[in-house]
Amino acid sequence: MTLDLPLVWAGLLALAVLLYVLLDGFDLGVGILFPFAGSDKDRDVMMASIAPVWDGNETWLVLGGGGLMAAFPGAYAILMPALYLPVTFMLAGLILRGVAFEFRLHGRNRGKPFWTWAFAGGSLLATLSQGLVLGGFIQGIKVEGDHFAGGPLDWATPYSLAVALGLVAGYVLLGAGWLVLKTEDALHGLGRLWAMRASVAVAAILAMVSIATLLIHPLIAIRWGIGAHQIDFPRFLPLLPIPLMGAVGLLMAYAGARSDTAHPHTPMVGAALAFLSGYLGLAVGFLPFIVPYAMTYEEAASTPGALKLILIGAAILLPVTLAYSAWVYWVFRGKVGADAGYH
Amino acid sequence: MHLDAILLARLQFAFTIAWHIIFPSFTIGLASYLAVLEGLWLATKRESFHTLYRFWLKIFAISFGMGVVSGVVMSYEFGTNWSVFSAKASPVLGPLLAFEVMAAFFLEASFLGVMLFGAKKVGPGLHFLATCVVALGTLVSAFFIISANSWMQHPVGFEIDARGRFVAVDWLQVIFSPTFPARLAHMVLAAYLSTALMVGAASAWRLLRQPRQPESNIALRMAVGMALIVAPLQLLIGDVSGKLVGEYQPAKLAAIEGFWETKGHQAFNLVAWPDRAVQANRFAVSIPELGSLITHGAADAVVPGLKAFAPKDQPPAAVVFWAFRIMVGLGLLMILQGVVGLVLWLMKRLETASLYLWFSVAMGPAGFVAVVAGWATAEVGRQPYVIYGQLRTVDAVSPVGAASVSVSLLTFVVVYALVFCVGPLYIVRLIAEGPVKADIGEGSMSRAPGSALGAGVEQ
């Protein structure tokens, strides 16, 4: 039996991106929520809760970029020029919030408040930009031959802005869920409140974006079996569990945040289910295209030799990576207190 | 592709990579230094080593953060600005970069959390292991990125397929291309040397303010020892690397030395102004015969000059010539620093010789300047090619307009100006406070109680 190398890599890369979205999603969400905390002390706790893990989380983004380049250079070479400006702004945001972890500790009178805002602003900018990248990706990219042939602002549409707002709400939900899990007292209460509000916002924006996606992409509507006047049930019903999972996830997030007795994992798990639902929903709409409706993952794939080499590497390294990443989360398990966290 | 966009893309790459390379150089060296310090502390139980560890760990954390964020930029810039290069070269270079992420970045990023915040959580043995793993990660990262770069300097083990892509036919040849071992050694030694100079400068500064400060005394001796061994070794490795340049990239060597004519008995140009417009040196202070001798080991050796290459195939000679001289000049000063340090050490005057201490302070950033100059020599010297002899830089650029590239260049300039001014400022502040002061200051007045890093490294 021979492996379908491009398919395996499409799956691995999809997994890496999903992991990135879930993991860096919560720490970016905590960053966006930063200014809304009640006190500097709470902000210290918020930052302390993600400080040991954010760098590992962000590395999945580097794997996303590096992996796309290594496994699907055809797509990398089209998507990066097409999404040039949002990618640039994402990087700028990630720089500002990434250095803020350290800089905020060393800033003094003006420095500390500045880096507090840089952390929040950078997190928001990075998230909005990622949303614009996603929106620009979904709405389609103009390709001629094997290169990008559109304009520099093709991504800037109301649709991609809606996607960006949805991603902000989604990351905030993940971040709030993280705070519910990791913090106590007043901050824990705020986390619950934020999670409730964010799950409502995600539900509203996700519904709106889903409908908009069906409208701007007739091909996606056909794949989902949703026509202007009728629904193609034999197509639609098997896919129904996907949106249902999203709805259940958001309900879980809301209810879990609302209830005092729910397990503290509940809002995060619910949020993750909602993300998974959106992710699978897009996969249904786009497979096997890696640049929507312009290039399939097979056309974009690197050479068999290269794919094989990195697959051997990944087969050894990724399980080890997942294991020690999990170990790090385990080391830093439990609640983060204002003073108790690291003593 | 419009010429302006190419120039802007080049500027952007030069700007972002030059800032980026400084911080990995520092963190490669510091990670190993921290592993040594923690190991010495565990072995000897001398508190001074622990104090030094905690001091340099704070500086490491700042530097590492700056290395990470400027590195993420690089991994996307290949696609945003150099998409044709990415599409064509990925089947060879993609796996090397993917291996760097999978084998090194995750290792560093994950164990860094334990290193910074986990001292109380995991116990000293496991914490030491985390430090060692981070140090290993920095070296693995250097391995793959230098491997990729060495292949671009001298591509081997590949063929070009029907779609114009570079395809590896022999991975061992690709990964271990002929210039790779010497270049890897050169880079790692550069990182160690740069770090030793920073450690030396910080310790010297403290000793000037506070004579006989015990931690600074130890650290200064460690730095002098490193400079004494590594600086001359670096000269030898650099010479090996230079000989390989002569063999595989004669145009670069000619630019480095300011040779225009192909001939034996080349003079060595101490200083010169090579000018491509006139295809000659506008002026030169030279030593007869020495040029051939240094580059090829014999005064009568015929060494190709730049005129042997069509003007469109010549690298910008003046940049390469001067970048090389800055690197070597600083390298010679580093050797001097090590030797004088040893003499003072033997005379038992090391920590009181204020002139030497001031010299050490001044030499603090010299390693980083030399690293940037060295990379400028290597990368500008490879021009006009991005993959030497195979793909020209002008043919590698993305189909992106000058306006977009201007916006992104401006964005990076503004963000980097902020981040790379403030970060070094905070490092300099920590150095000015010194190991003990910074340690006591922890958790009291200078930072919020319970703040993440403050608490984390306090223990």
Coordinates of N, CA, C and O in Angstrom, one line a residue, chain A residues 269-338:
Chain A
V269 N -14.4 23.8 26.4 CA -14.7 22.6 25.5 C -15.8 23.0 24.5 O -15.7 22.7 23.3
G270 N -16.8 23.8 25.1 CA -17.9 24.2 24.2 C -17.3 25.1 23.0 O -17.7 24.9 21.9
A271 N -16.4 26.0 23.4 CA -15.8 26.9 22.4 C -15.1 26.1 21.4 O -15.2 26.4 20.2
A272 N -14.3 25.1 21.9 CA -13.6 24.3 20.9 C -14.5 23.6 20.0 O -14.2 23.4 18.8
L273 N -15.6 23.1 20.5 CA -16.6 22.4 19.6 C -17.1 23.4 18.5 O -17.2 23.0 17.3
A274 N -17.4 24.6 18.9 CA -17.8 25.6 18.0 C -16.8 25.8 16.9 O -17.1 25.9 15.7
F275 N -15.5 25.9 17.3 CA -14.5 26.1 16.3 C -14.4 24.9 15.4 O -14.2 25.1 14.2
L276 N -14.4 23.7 16.0 CA -14.3 22.5 15.1 C -15.5 22.5 14.1 O -15.3 22.1 13.0
S277 N -16.6 22.9 14.6 CA -17.8 22.9 13.7 C -17.5 23.9 12.5 O -17.7 23.5 11.3
G278 N -17.1 25.1 12.8 CA -16.8 26.0 11.7 C -15.7 25.5 10.7 O -15.8 25.6 9.5
Y279 N -14.8 24.8 11.3 CA -13.6 24.3 10.6 C -14.1 23.2 9.6 O -13.8 23.2 8.4
L280 N -14.9 22.3 10.2 CA -15.4 21.2 9.3 C -16.3 21.7 8.3 O -16.3 21.3 7.1
G281 N -17.1 22.7 8.7 CA -18.0 23.3 7.7 C -17.3 23.9 6.5 O -17.7 23.7 5.4
L282 N -16.2 24.5 6.7 CA -15.4 25.1 5.6 C -14.8 23.9 4.8 O -14.7 24.0 3.6
A283 N -14.3 22.9 5.5 CA -13.7 21.7 4.8 C -14.7 21.1 3.8 O -14.4 20.8 2.7
V284 N -16.0 21.0 4.3 CA -17.0 20.5 3.4 C -17.1 21.4 2.1 O -17.2 20.9 1.0
G285 N -17.0 22.7 2.4 CA -17.2 23.6 1.3 C -16.0 23.6 0.3 O -16.1 23.9 -0.9
F286 N -14.8 23.3 0.8 CA -13.6 23.5 0.0 C -12.8 22.3 -0.5 O -12.1 22.4 -1.5
L287 N -12.9 21.2 0.2 CA -12.1 20.1 -0.2 C -12.4 19.7 -1.7 O -13.5 19.8 -2.1
P288 N -11.4 19.4 -2.5 CA -10.0 19.3 -2.2 C -9.2 20.5 -2.5 O -8.0 20.4 -2.7
F289 N -9.8 21.7 -2.5 CA -9.1 22.9 -2.8 C -8.3 23.5 -1.6 O -8.8 23.5 -0.5
I290 N -7.1 23.9 -1.9 CA -6.3 24.5 -0.8 C -6.2 26.0 -1.1 O -5.9 26.8 -0.2
V291 N -6.3 26.4 -2.3 CA -6.7 27.8 -2.6 C -8.1 27.7 -3.2 O -8.2 27.2 -4.3
P292 N -9.1 28.3 -2.5 CA -10.4 28.0 -2.9 C -10.8 28.1 -4.4 O -10.6 29.2 -4.9
Y293 N -11.2 27.0 -4.9 CA -11.6 26.9 -6.3 C -10.6 27.3 -7.3 O -10.9 27.6 -8.4
A294 N -9.3 27.4 -6.9 CA -8.3 27.7 -7.9 C -7.2 26.7 -7.9 O -6.6 26.4 -9.0
M295 N -6.9 26.1 -6.8 CA -5.8 25.1 -6.8 C -6.1 24.0 -5.8 O -6.4 24.3 -4.6
T296 N -6.0 22.8 -6.2 CA -6.2 21.7 -5.3 C -5.0 21.4 -4.5 O -3.9 21.8 -4.9
Y297 N -5.1 20.7 -3.4 CA -4.0 20.4 -2.6 C -3.0 19.5 -3.4 O -1.8 19.6 -3.2
E298 N -3.5 18.7 -4.3 CA -2.6 17.9 -5.1 C -1.8 18.7 -6.1 O -0.6 18.5 -6.3
E299 N -2.4 19.7 -6.7 CA -1.7 20.6 -7.6 C -0.7 21.5 -6.8 O 0.4 21.8 -7.4
A300 N -1.0 21.8 -5.6 CA -0.1 22.7 -4.8 C 1.1 21.9 -4.2 O 2.0 22.5 -3.7
A301 N 1.0 20.6 -4.2 CA 1.9 19.8 -3.4 C 3.3 19.9 -3.8 O 3.6 20.1 -5.0
S302 N 4.2 19.7 -2.9 CA 5.6 19.6 -3.2 C 5.9 18.3 -3.9 O 5.0 17.5 -4.1
T303 N 7.2 18.0 -4.1 CA 7.6 16.7 -4.8 C 7.4 15.6 -3.8 O 7.5 15.8 -2.6
P304 N 7.2 14.4 -4.3 CA 7.0 13.2 -3.4 C 8.2 13.0 -2.5 O 8.0 12.7 -1.3
G305 N 9.4 13.3 -3.0 CA 10.6 13.1 -2.2 C 10.6 14.0 -1.0 O 10.9 13.6 0.2
A306 N 10.2 15.3 -1.2 CA 10.2 16.2 -0.1 C 9.1 15.9 0.9 O 9.3 15.9 2.1
L307 N 7.9 15.5 0.3 CA 6.8 15.2 1.2 C 7.1 13.9 2.1 O 6.8 13.9 3.2
K308 N 7.8 13.0 1.5 CA 8.2 11.8 2.2 C 9.2 12.1 3.3 O 9.0 11.6 4.5
L309 N 10.1 12.9 3.0 CA 11.1 13.2 4.0 C 10.5 13.9 5.2 O 10.8 13.6 6.4
I310 N 9.7 14.9 4.9 CA 9.1 15.6 6.1 C 8.1 14.8 6.8 O 7.9 14.9 8.0
L311 N 7.5 13.8 6.1 CA 6.5 12.9 6.8 C 7.3 12.0 7.8 O 6.8 11.8 8.9
I312 N 8.4 11.5 7.3 CA 9.2 10.7 8.3 C 9.6 11.6 9.5 O 9.4 11.1 10.6
G313 N 10.0 12.8 9.2 CA 10.3 13.7 10.4 C 9.1 13.9 11.2 O 9.2 13.8 12.5
A314 N 8.0 14.2 10.6 CA 6.8 14.5 11.4 C 6.3 13.3 12.2 O 5.9 13.5 13.3
A315 N 6.5 12.1 11.6 CA 6.0 10.9 12.3 C 6.8 10.7 13.6 O 6.2 10.2 14.6
I316 N 8.0 11.1 13.6 CA 8.8 11.0 14.8 C 8.6 12.2 15.7 O 8.4 12.1 16.9
L317 N 8.7 13.4 15.1 CA 8.8 14.6 15.9 C 7.4 15.1 16.5 O 7.3 15.6 17.6
L318 N 6.3 15.0 15.7 CA 5.1 15.5 16.1 C 4.5 14.8 17.3 O 4.0 15.5 18.3
P319 N 4.5 13.5 17.4 CA 4.0 12.9 18.6 C 4.9 13.3 19.8 O 4.3 13.5 20.9
V320 N 6.2 13.4 19.7 CA 7.0 13.8 20.8 C 6.7 15.2 21.2 O 6.5 15.6 22.4
T321 N 6.5 16.1 20.2 CA 6.1 17.5 20.4 C 4.8 17.6 21.2 O 4.7 18.3 22.2
L322 N 3.8 16.8 20.7 CA 2.5 16.8 21.4 C 2.7 16.4 22.8 O 2.1 16.9 23.8
A323 N 3.5 15.3 23.0 CA 3.7 14.8 24.4 C 4.3 15.8 25.3 O 3.8 16.1 26.4
Y324 N 5.4 16.5 24.9 CA 6.0 17.4 25.8 C 5.2 18.7 25.9 O 5.2 19.4 27.0
S325 N 4.4 19.1 24.9 CA 3.5 20.2 25.0 C 2.5 19.9 26.1 O 2.2 20.8 27.0
A326 N 1.9 18.7 26.0 CA 0.9 18.3 27.0 C 1.6 18.3 28.4 O 1.0 18.7 29.4
W327 N 2.8 17.8 28.5 CA 3.5 17.8 29.8 C 3.6 19.2 30.4 O 3.4 19.4 31.6
V328 N 4.0 20.2 29.5 CA 4.1 21.6 30.0 C 2.8 22.1 30.6 O 2.7 22.7 31.6
Y329 N 1.7 21.8 29.8 CA 0.4 22.2 30.4 C 0.1 21.5 31.7 O -0.5 22.1 32.6
W330 N 0.5 20.3 31.8 CA 0.3 19.5 33.1 C 1.1 20.1 34.2 O 0.7 20.3 35.3
V331 N 2.4 20.5 33.9 CA 3.2 21.1 34.9 C 2.6 22.4 35.5 O 2.6 22.7 36.7
F332 N 1.9 23.1 34.6 CA 1.3 24.4 35.0 C -0.2 24.3 35.2 O -0.9 25.2 35.0
R333 N -0.6 23.1 35.5 CA -2.1 22.8 35.7 C -2.5 23.6 37.0 O -1.7 24.1 37.8
G334 N -3.9 23.7 37.1 CA -4.4 24.2 38.3 C -4.6 25.7 38.2 O -4.2 26.4 37.2
K335 N -5.2 26.3 39.3 CA -5.5 27.7 39.3 C -4.3 28.6 39.4 O -3.3 28.2 40.1
V336 N -4.3 29.7 38.8 CA -3.2 30.7 38.9 C -3.7 31.8 39.9 O -4.6 32.5 39.6
G337 N -3.0 31.9 41.0 CA -3.4 32.9 42.0 C -2.6 34.1 41.8 O -1.5 34.1 41.1
A338 N -3.0 35.2 42.4 CA -2.3 36.5 42.3 C -0.8 36.3 42.8 O 0.1 36.6 42.2

